[in-house]
């Protein structure tokens, strides 16, 4: 969870509900198993700290939710290219600017796509968005040992999942990373590592479980990823994800 940007860089005065969110994490940071209601309360305070789902989900909060929109649009563009190319990973990677593809390892490919989608990270929000990108790509491609296996894994993913499913999963990872980067480093100064990991592990599992049940209503086929429509759809999805916890 270490990062150059974390708790000490957050301007708490610009974040509504910061004290309530902080207290709810501190009081629940122990070895206990949290009830669903307690986890929902923590996440509700988190959404309030982003000024609510309708504001934070659409990039209107200074605290977070902006880098994730930018990154999710890039991820959408990459996977749309993969789908529209007939599941051709080489064509997709060329589209993202990767050269000498046959000599690249799977790790090279994943690292390139992380940089392509997230760019340099200069804020906590950037860091959370980039780490979520890494988690997503490693989940989707990390088991591959060759470029052809990357192609096969992605083809399998999009046989059973829509692009909207994948973007929802990304936002789930992102909000977990943002919450962790806001608080983990500070909590571990006063609480044991086991207690911190217990708390944040339960929060992560809760987020992943809840976002899996989101009603899909933003189809992403044939979207021009540089358009205002793409921006609107991605903001819709992030807002939908945050609304689950509001």
XYZ file of C-alpha atoms in Angstrom:
246
model
C 0.000 0.000 0.000
C 3.051 2.253 0.081
C 2.950 5.222 -2.219
C 4.537 8.626 -2.517
C 1.124 10.209 -2.154
C -1.152 9.252 0.698
C -2.957 10.426 3.835
C -0.662 13.354 4.623
C -1.229 14.838 1.149
C -5.014 14.946 1.443
C -6.408 18.400 2.219
C -8.991 17.294 4.755
C -10.680 20.693 4.809
C -11.822 20.275 1.206
C -13.353 16.859 1.872
C -16.870 16.808 3.354
C -17.526 14.224 6.051
C -13.793 13.488 6.472
C -13.967 13.292 10.271
C -16.921 10.899 10.280
C -15.253 8.636 7.712
C -11.970 8.689 9.614
C -13.690 7.843 12.907
C -15.659 4.988 11.351
C -12.457 3.402 10.047
C -10.507 3.916 13.275
C -13.247 2.474 15.495
C -13.606 -0.615 13.287
C -9.905 -1.284 12.814
C -9.493 -4.403 14.930
C -9.609 -8.185 14.584
C -13.394 -8.447 14.405
C -15.588 -9.506 11.513
C -17.652 -6.486 10.505
C -21.368 -6.718 9.862
C -22.699 -5.844 6.437
C -24.304 -2.747 7.963
C -21.000 -1.516 9.385
C -19.284 -2.000 6.031
C -22.144 -0.212 4.281
C -21.869 2.667 6.772
C -18.128 3.039 6.133
C -18.683 3.104 2.384
C -21.571 5.531 2.787
C -19.239 7.912 4.612
C -16.691 7.429 1.812
C -19.235 8.397 -0.854
C -20.194 11.439 1.237
C -16.514 12.423 1.302
C -16.711 12.522 -2.507
C -19.715 14.885 -2.209
C -22.168 12.093 -3.028
C -22.516 9.726 -5.980
C -24.064 12.245 -8.369
C -21.217 14.733 -7.844
C -18.233 12.496 -7.113
C -19.221 9.941 -9.722
C -19.159 12.564 -12.455
C -15.809 14.093 -11.561
C -17.186 16.977 -9.520
C -15.195 16.300 -6.338
C -11.722 17.670 -5.677
C -11.057 14.675 -3.431
C -11.268 11.962 -6.088
C -13.167 10.441 -8.978
C -11.464 12.372 -11.773
C -8.405 10.285 -12.637
C -10.609 7.197 -12.666
C -12.874 8.681 -15.353
C -9.918 9.558 -17.556
C -8.369 6.122 -17.081
C -11.615 4.193 -17.586
C -12.127 5.901 -20.951
C -8.670 4.761 -22.037
C -9.346 1.209 -20.822
C -12.634 1.263 -22.716
C -10.835 2.361 -25.861
C -8.284 -0.456 -25.595
C -10.829 -3.203 -25.083
C -13.206 -1.786 -27.700
C -10.344 -2.000 -30.179
C -9.700 -5.597 -29.137
C -13.356 -6.547 -29.632
C -13.791 -4.662 -32.923
C -10.572 -6.141 -34.340
C -11.994 -9.643 -33.955
C -10.025 -10.269 -30.756
C -6.677 -9.403 -32.356
C -4.255 -8.515 -29.550
C -1.418 -7.512 -31.880
C -3.615 -5.022 -33.710
C -4.840 -3.701 -30.367
C -1.309 -3.218 -29.032
C -0.253 -1.447 -32.236
C -3.233 0.871 -31.731
C -1.828 1.787 -28.299
C 1.607 2.538 -29.752
C 3.481 -0.601 -28.713
C 6.211 -1.611 -31.161
C 8.396 -4.714 -31.529
C 5.479 -6.656 -30.090
C 6.823 -10.165 -30.696
C 9.817 -9.498 -28.441
C 7.718 -8.238 -25.531
C 6.959 -10.314 -22.447
C 3.483 -10.431 -20.922
C 4.818 -8.210 -18.142
C 6.031 -5.717 -20.765
C 2.586 -5.704 -22.358
C 0.779 -5.170 -19.053
C 3.168 -2.388 -18.005
C 2.751 -0.682 -21.380
C -1.040 -0.793 -21.109
C -0.951 0.559 -17.547
C 1.105 3.540 -18.722
C -1.054 4.001 -21.816
C -4.271 4.066 -19.786
C -3.125 5.839 -16.617
C -0.013 7.861 -17.491
C 2.142 9.421 -14.800
C 0.727 9.618 -11.279
C 1.161 12.926 -9.445
C -1.737 12.839 -6.960
C -3.459 10.363 -4.665
C -6.301 10.141 -7.165
C -3.836 9.383 -9.975
C -2.136 6.736 -7.849
C -5.421 5.049 -6.972
C -6.542 5.050 -10.606
C -3.212 3.621 -11.760
C -3.089 0.904 -9.108
C -6.644 -0.125 -10.027
C -5.520 -0.350 -13.666
C -2.654 -2.620 -12.652
C -4.966 -4.863 -10.631
C -7.451 -5.119 -13.499
C -4.880 -5.927 -16.175
C -3.059 -8.410 -13.963
C -6.347 -10.157 -13.257
C -7.297 -10.308 -16.933
C -3.873 -11.100 -18.421
C -1.444 -11.948 -15.637
C -1.793 -15.729 -15.972
C -0.667 -15.649 -19.610
C 2.845 -16.681 -20.572
C 2.778 -15.447 -24.164
C 1.075 -12.857 -26.328
C -1.147 -15.561 -27.811
C -2.254 -16.561 -24.314
C -3.064 -12.908 -23.559
C -5.288 -12.908 -26.637
C -6.970 -16.161 -25.598
C -7.621 -14.940 -22.047
C -9.140 -11.664 -23.227
C -11.242 -13.483 -25.796
C -12.534 -15.712 -23.005
C -13.248 -12.660 -20.819
C -15.348 -10.957 -23.474
C -17.204 -14.154 -24.294
C -18.783 -14.131 -20.840
C -18.542 -10.429 -19.901
C -19.490 -7.157 -21.528
C -17.164 -4.184 -21.631
C -19.468 -2.532 -19.098
C -18.824 -5.456 -16.705
C -15.084 -4.847 -16.952
C -15.387 -1.078 -16.449
C -17.587 -1.650 -13.382
C -14.928 -3.996 -11.985
C -12.315 -1.298 -12.615
C -14.278 1.307 -10.656
C -14.702 -1.164 -7.790
C -10.937 -1.604 -7.606
C -10.451 2.143 -7.886
C -12.684 3.172 -4.969
C -11.042 0.537 -2.789
C -7.598 1.866 -3.713
C -8.617 5.484 -3.097
C -10.012 4.704 0.357
C -6.892 2.672 1.212
C -4.527 5.407 0.072
C -6.428 7.979 2.103
C -6.216 6.062 5.385
C -4.041 2.942 5.499
C -0.731 4.708 6.056
C -2.097 6.780 8.924
C -4.059 3.965 10.580
C -1.066 1.653 10.662
C 0.781 4.169 12.853
C -1.718 3.506 15.636
C -3.110 0.064 14.847
C -1.454 -3.287 14.189
C -0.737 -4.364 10.623
C -2.990 -7.398 11.110
C -5.907 -5.222 12.226
C -5.424 -2.803 9.314
C -5.220 -5.644 6.816
C -8.293 -7.264 8.375
C -10.318 -4.059 8.019
C -9.241 -3.185 4.489
C -9.508 -6.797 3.355
C -13.139 -6.894 4.462
C -13.845 -3.550 2.796
C -12.310 -4.750 -0.473
C -14.344 -7.964 -0.455
C -17.502 -6.007 0.342
C -16.903 -3.620 -2.569
C -16.191 -6.442 -5.024
C -19.326 -8.346 -3.967
C -21.596 -5.314 -4.162
C -20.454 -4.067 -7.563
C -20.987 -7.514 -9.086
C -24.730 -7.022 -8.584
C -24.995 -3.641 -10.295
C -27.739 -3.431 -12.901
C -26.077 -2.880 -16.280
C -27.625 0.025 -18.155
C -24.777 1.668 -20.080
C -24.009 -0.447 -23.158
C -20.604 0.471 -24.567
C -20.718 -1.075 -28.033
C -19.695 1.150 -30.931
C -18.740 4.068 -28.694
C -16.362 6.726 -30.008
C -14.024 6.874 -27.024
C -12.923 10.441 -27.743
C -16.522 11.696 -27.733
C -18.707 13.450 -25.171
C -20.959 10.385 -25.267
C -18.113 8.170 -24.012
C -17.446 10.665 -21.237
C -21.127 10.645 -20.249
C -21.370 6.842 -20.234
C -18.226 6.366 -18.141
C -19.444 8.955 -15.633
C -22.792 7.146 -15.530
C -21.023 3.919 -14.601
C -18.866 5.471 -11.877
C -21.961 7.182 -10.470
C -23.829 3.845 -10.523
C -20.977 2.177 -8.633
C -20.901 4.880 -5.952
C -24.704 4.900 -5.671
C -24.597 1.272 -4.479
C -22.817 2.475 -1.337
C -24.656 5.745 -0.760
